[in-house]
Short mmCIF file of C-alpha atoms and ligand atoms in Angstrom, two decimals:
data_model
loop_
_atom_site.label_atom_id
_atom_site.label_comp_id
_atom_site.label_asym_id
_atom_site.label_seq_id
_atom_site.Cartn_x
_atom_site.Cartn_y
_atom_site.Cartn_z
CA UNK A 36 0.00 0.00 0.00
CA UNK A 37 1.36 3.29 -1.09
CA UNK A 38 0.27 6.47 0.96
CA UNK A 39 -0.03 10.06 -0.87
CA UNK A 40 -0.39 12.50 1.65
CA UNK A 41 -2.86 15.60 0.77
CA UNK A 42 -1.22 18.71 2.32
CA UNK A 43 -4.57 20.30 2.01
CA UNK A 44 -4.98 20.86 5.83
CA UNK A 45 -1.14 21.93 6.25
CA UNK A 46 -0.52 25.61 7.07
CA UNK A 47 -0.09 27.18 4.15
CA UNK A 48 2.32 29.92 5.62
CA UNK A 49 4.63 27.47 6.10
CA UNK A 50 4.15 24.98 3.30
CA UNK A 51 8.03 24.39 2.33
CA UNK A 52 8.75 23.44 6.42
CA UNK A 53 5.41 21.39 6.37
CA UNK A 54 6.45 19.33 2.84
CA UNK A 55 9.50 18.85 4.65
CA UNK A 56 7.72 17.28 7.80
CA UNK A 57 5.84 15.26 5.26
CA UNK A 58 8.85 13.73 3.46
CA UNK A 59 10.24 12.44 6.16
CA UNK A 60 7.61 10.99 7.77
CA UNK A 61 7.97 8.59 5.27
CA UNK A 62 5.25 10.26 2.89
CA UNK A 63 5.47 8.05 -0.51
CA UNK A 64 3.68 10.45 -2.57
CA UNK A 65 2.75 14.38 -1.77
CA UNK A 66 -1.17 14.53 -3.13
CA UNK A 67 -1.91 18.32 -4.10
CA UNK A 68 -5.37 19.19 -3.85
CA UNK A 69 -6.30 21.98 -7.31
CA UNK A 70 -9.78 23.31 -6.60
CA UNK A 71 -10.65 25.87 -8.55
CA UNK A 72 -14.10 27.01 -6.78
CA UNK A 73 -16.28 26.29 -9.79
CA UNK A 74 -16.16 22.23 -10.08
CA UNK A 75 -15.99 22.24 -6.29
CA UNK A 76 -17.11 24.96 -3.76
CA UNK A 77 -13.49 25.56 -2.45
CA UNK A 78 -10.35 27.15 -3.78
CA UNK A 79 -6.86 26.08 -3.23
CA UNK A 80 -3.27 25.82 -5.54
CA UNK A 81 -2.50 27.20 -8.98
CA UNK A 82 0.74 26.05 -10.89
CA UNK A 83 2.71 28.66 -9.11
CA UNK A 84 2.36 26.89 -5.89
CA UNK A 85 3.18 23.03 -7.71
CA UNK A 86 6.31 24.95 -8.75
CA UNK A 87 7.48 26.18 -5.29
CA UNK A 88 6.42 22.94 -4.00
CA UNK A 89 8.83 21.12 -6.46
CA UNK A 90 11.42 22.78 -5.58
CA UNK A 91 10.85 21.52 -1.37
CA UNK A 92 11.07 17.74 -2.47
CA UNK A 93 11.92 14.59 -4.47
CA UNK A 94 8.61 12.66 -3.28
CA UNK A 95 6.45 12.34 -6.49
CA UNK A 96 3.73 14.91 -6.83
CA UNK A 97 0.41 13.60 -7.29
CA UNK A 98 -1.98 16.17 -8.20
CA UNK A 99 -5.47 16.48 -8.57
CA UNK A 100 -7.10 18.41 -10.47
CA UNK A 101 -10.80 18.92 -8.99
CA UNK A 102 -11.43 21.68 -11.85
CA UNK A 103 -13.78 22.45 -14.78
CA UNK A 104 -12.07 21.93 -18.03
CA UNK A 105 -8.79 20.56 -17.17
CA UNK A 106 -7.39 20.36 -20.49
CA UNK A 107 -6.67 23.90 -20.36
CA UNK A 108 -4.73 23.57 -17.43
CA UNK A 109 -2.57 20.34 -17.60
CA UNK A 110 0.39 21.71 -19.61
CA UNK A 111 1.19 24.49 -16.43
CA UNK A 112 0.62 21.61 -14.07
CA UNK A 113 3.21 19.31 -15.90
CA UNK A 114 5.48 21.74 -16.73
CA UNK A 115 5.31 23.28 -12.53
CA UNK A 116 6.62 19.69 -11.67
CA UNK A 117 3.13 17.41 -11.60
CA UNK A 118 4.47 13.51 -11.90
CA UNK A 119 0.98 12.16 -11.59
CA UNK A 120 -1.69 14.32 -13.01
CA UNK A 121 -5.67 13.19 -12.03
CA UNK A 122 -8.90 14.56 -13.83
CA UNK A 123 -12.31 14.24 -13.17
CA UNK A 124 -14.29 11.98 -15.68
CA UNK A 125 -17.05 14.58 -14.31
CA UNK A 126 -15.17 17.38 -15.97
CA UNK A 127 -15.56 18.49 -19.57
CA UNK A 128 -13.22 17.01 -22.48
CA UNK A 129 -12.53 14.10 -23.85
CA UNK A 130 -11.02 11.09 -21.54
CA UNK A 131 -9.16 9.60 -24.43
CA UNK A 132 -7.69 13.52 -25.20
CA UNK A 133 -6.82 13.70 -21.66
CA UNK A 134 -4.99 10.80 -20.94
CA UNK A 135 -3.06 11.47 -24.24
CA UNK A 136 -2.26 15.03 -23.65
CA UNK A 137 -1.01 14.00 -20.14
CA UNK A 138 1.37 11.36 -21.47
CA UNK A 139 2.46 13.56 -24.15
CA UNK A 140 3.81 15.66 -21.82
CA UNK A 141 5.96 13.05 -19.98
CA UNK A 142 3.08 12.51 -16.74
CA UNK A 143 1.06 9.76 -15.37
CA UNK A 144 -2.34 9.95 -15.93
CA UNK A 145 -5.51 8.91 -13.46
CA UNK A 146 -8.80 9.10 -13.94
CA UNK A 147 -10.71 9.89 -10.62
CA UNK A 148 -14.95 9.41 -10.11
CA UNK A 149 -17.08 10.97 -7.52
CA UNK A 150 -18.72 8.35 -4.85
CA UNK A 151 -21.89 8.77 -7.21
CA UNK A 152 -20.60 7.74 -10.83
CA UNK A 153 -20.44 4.00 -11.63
CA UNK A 154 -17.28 2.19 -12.06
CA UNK A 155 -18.56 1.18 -15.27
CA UNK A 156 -17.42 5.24 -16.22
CA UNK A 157 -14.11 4.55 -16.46
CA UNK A 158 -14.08 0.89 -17.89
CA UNK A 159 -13.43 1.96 -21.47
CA UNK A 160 -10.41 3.85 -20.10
CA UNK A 161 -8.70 1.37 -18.39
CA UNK A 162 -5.90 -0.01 -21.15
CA UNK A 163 -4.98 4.31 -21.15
CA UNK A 164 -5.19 5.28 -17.40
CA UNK A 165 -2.45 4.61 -15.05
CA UNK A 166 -4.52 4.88 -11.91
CA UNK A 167 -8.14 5.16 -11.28
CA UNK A 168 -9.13 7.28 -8.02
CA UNK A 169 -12.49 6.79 -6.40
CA UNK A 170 -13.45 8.98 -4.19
CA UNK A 171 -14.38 7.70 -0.85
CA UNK A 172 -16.10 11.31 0.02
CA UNK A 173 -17.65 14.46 -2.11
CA UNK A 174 -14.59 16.60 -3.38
CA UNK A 175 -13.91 19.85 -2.19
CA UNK A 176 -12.74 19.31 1.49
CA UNK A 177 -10.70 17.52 3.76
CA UNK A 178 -11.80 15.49 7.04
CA UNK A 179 -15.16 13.98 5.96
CA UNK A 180 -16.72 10.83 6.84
CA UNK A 181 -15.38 8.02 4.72
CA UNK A 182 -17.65 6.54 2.15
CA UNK A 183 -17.59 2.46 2.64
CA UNK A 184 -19.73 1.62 -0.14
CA UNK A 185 -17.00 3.18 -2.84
CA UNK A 186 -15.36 0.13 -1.87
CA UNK A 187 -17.80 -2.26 -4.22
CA UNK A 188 -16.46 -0.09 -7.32
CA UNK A 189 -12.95 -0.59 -6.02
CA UNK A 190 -13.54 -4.49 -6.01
CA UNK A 191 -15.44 -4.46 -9.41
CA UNK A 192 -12.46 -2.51 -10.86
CA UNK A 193 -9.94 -4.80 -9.69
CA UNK A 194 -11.84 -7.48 -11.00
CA UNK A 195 -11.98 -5.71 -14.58
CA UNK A 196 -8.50 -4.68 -14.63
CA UNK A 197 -6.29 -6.46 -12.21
CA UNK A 198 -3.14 -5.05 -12.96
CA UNK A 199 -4.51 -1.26 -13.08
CA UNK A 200 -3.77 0.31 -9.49
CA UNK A 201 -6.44 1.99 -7.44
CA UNK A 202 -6.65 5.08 -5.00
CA UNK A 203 -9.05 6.19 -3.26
CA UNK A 204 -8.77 9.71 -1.21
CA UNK A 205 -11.05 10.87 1.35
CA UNK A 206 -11.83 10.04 5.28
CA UNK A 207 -8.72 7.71 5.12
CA UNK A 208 -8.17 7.07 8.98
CA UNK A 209 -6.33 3.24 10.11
CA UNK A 210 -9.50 1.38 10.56
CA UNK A 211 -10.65 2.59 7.48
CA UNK A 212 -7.27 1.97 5.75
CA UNK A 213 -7.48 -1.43 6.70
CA UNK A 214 -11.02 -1.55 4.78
CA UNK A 215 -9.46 -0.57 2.16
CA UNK A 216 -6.29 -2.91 1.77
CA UNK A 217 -8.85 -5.93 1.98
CA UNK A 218 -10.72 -4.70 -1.17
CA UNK A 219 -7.45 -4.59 -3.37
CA UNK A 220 -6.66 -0.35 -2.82
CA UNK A 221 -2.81 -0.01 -3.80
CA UNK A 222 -2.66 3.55 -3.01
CA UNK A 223 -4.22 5.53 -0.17
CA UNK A 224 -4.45 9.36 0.00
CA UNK A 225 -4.23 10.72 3.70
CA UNK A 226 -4.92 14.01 4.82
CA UNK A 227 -6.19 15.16 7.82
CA UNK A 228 -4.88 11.62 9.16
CA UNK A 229 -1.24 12.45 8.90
CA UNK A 230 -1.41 16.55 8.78
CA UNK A 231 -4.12 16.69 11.63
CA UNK A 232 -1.63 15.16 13.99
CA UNK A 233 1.12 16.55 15.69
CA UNK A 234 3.38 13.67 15.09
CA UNK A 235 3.47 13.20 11.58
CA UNK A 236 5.75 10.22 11.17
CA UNK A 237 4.22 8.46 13.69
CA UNK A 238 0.77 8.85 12.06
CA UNK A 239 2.26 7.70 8.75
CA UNK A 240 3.41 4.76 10.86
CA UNK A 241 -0.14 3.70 12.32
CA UNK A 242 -1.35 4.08 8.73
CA UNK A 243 1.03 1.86 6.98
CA UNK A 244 0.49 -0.52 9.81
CA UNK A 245 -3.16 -0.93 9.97
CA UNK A 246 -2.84 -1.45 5.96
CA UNK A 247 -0.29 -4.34 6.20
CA UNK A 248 -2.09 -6.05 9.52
CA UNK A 249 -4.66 -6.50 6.08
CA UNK A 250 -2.34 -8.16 3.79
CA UNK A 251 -0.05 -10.60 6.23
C1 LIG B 1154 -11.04 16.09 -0.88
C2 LIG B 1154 -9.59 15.96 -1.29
C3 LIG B 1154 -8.81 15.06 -0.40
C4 LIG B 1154 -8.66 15.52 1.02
C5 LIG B 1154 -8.50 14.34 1.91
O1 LIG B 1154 -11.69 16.85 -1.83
O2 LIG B 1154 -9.50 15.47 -2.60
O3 LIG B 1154 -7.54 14.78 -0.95
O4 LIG B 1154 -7.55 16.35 1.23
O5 LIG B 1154 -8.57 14.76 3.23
P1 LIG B 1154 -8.96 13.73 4.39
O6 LIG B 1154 -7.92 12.64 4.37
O7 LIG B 1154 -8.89 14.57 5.61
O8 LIG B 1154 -10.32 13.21 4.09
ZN1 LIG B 1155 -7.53 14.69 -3.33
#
């Protein structure tokens, strides 16, 4: 189990120290939350801000891109230092265009749903996509109840595509982690779980523990 952790509940006047923290906790990706206030209700990064955080840190970037018409974005993303770039299949655009443009540009490419769109959304996607995120709460904020039923779609997915790794992001916590490694999750996104404690390493710890107790 891989854990990406979302620095959306970090303090943001100290985001280079808090990366930092992050990284050595043992942090195997660094998920960065784009909202752009019109796809969700809540504003956050811009490419500027991928860019400073690049420069903080050799974890892989993960971002996410909860915004309307992502196409149009991508390219700053990529170039600001994105390794893993994630668009809504809720968003406008082509999938197929997507995933293209985002390998064309040297990234990995997921496709993330919402806890309401089928599993079945992404299957013609699935030889293109190098992840698939389902979202185990409603974008737009950190520290919400995790959805258990998203789950199913994780299990269906594996089932379709075996070899296709899965994330899910939202309300991670280590009982529900440990949920989540028994239905087949490879990667784990962990906010308010790692960055709402005040020992972060220790918190990465519990998490990575609870996952394994799963798989032993
Ligand atoms: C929600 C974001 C999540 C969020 C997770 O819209 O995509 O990445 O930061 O936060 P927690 O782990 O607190 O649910
Ligand atoms: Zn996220």
């Amino acid at each position: 189990m891989r854990i990406s952790v979302s620095i959306l509940g970090a303090d943001f006047s100290r985001l280079g120290q808090e990366i930092a923290d992050v990284e050595r906790a043992g942090a195997d990706w660094i998920h960065v939350d784009v909202m752009d206030g019109h796809f969700v209700p809540n504003i956050t990064f811009g490419p500027n801000m991928v860019s400073s955080l690049k420069k903080c840190t050799k974890v892989p970037l993960d971002v996410h891109l909860m915004i309307s018409e992502p196409q149009k974005y991508i390219p700053a993303f990529v170039k600001a230092g994105a390794n893993w770039i994630t668009f809504h299949m809720e968003s406008e655009g082509n999938p197929v265009q997507t995933i293209a443009m985002i390998h064309g540009l040297g990234a990995k490419a997921g496709i993330a749903i919402n806890p309401g769109t089928p599993a079945e959304a992404v299957f013609p996607y699935l030889s293109m996509a190098d992840m698939v995120l389902a979202m185990t709460v409603q974008p737009g904020f950190g520290g919400q109840k995790f959805n258990a039923a998203v789950l199913d779609k994780v299990r269906l997915l594996k089932a379709k595509a075996p070899s296709v790794p899965i994330q899910i992001d939202g309300g991670v916590n280590p009982e529900t982690i440990s949920q989540a490694g028994a239905a087949g999750v490879d990667i784990c996104v962990a906010g308010s779980a790692v960055v709402g404690k005040p020992d972060y390493a220790a918190a990465v710890t519990a998490l990575r523990k609870a996952a394994e107790s799963v798989a032993d």
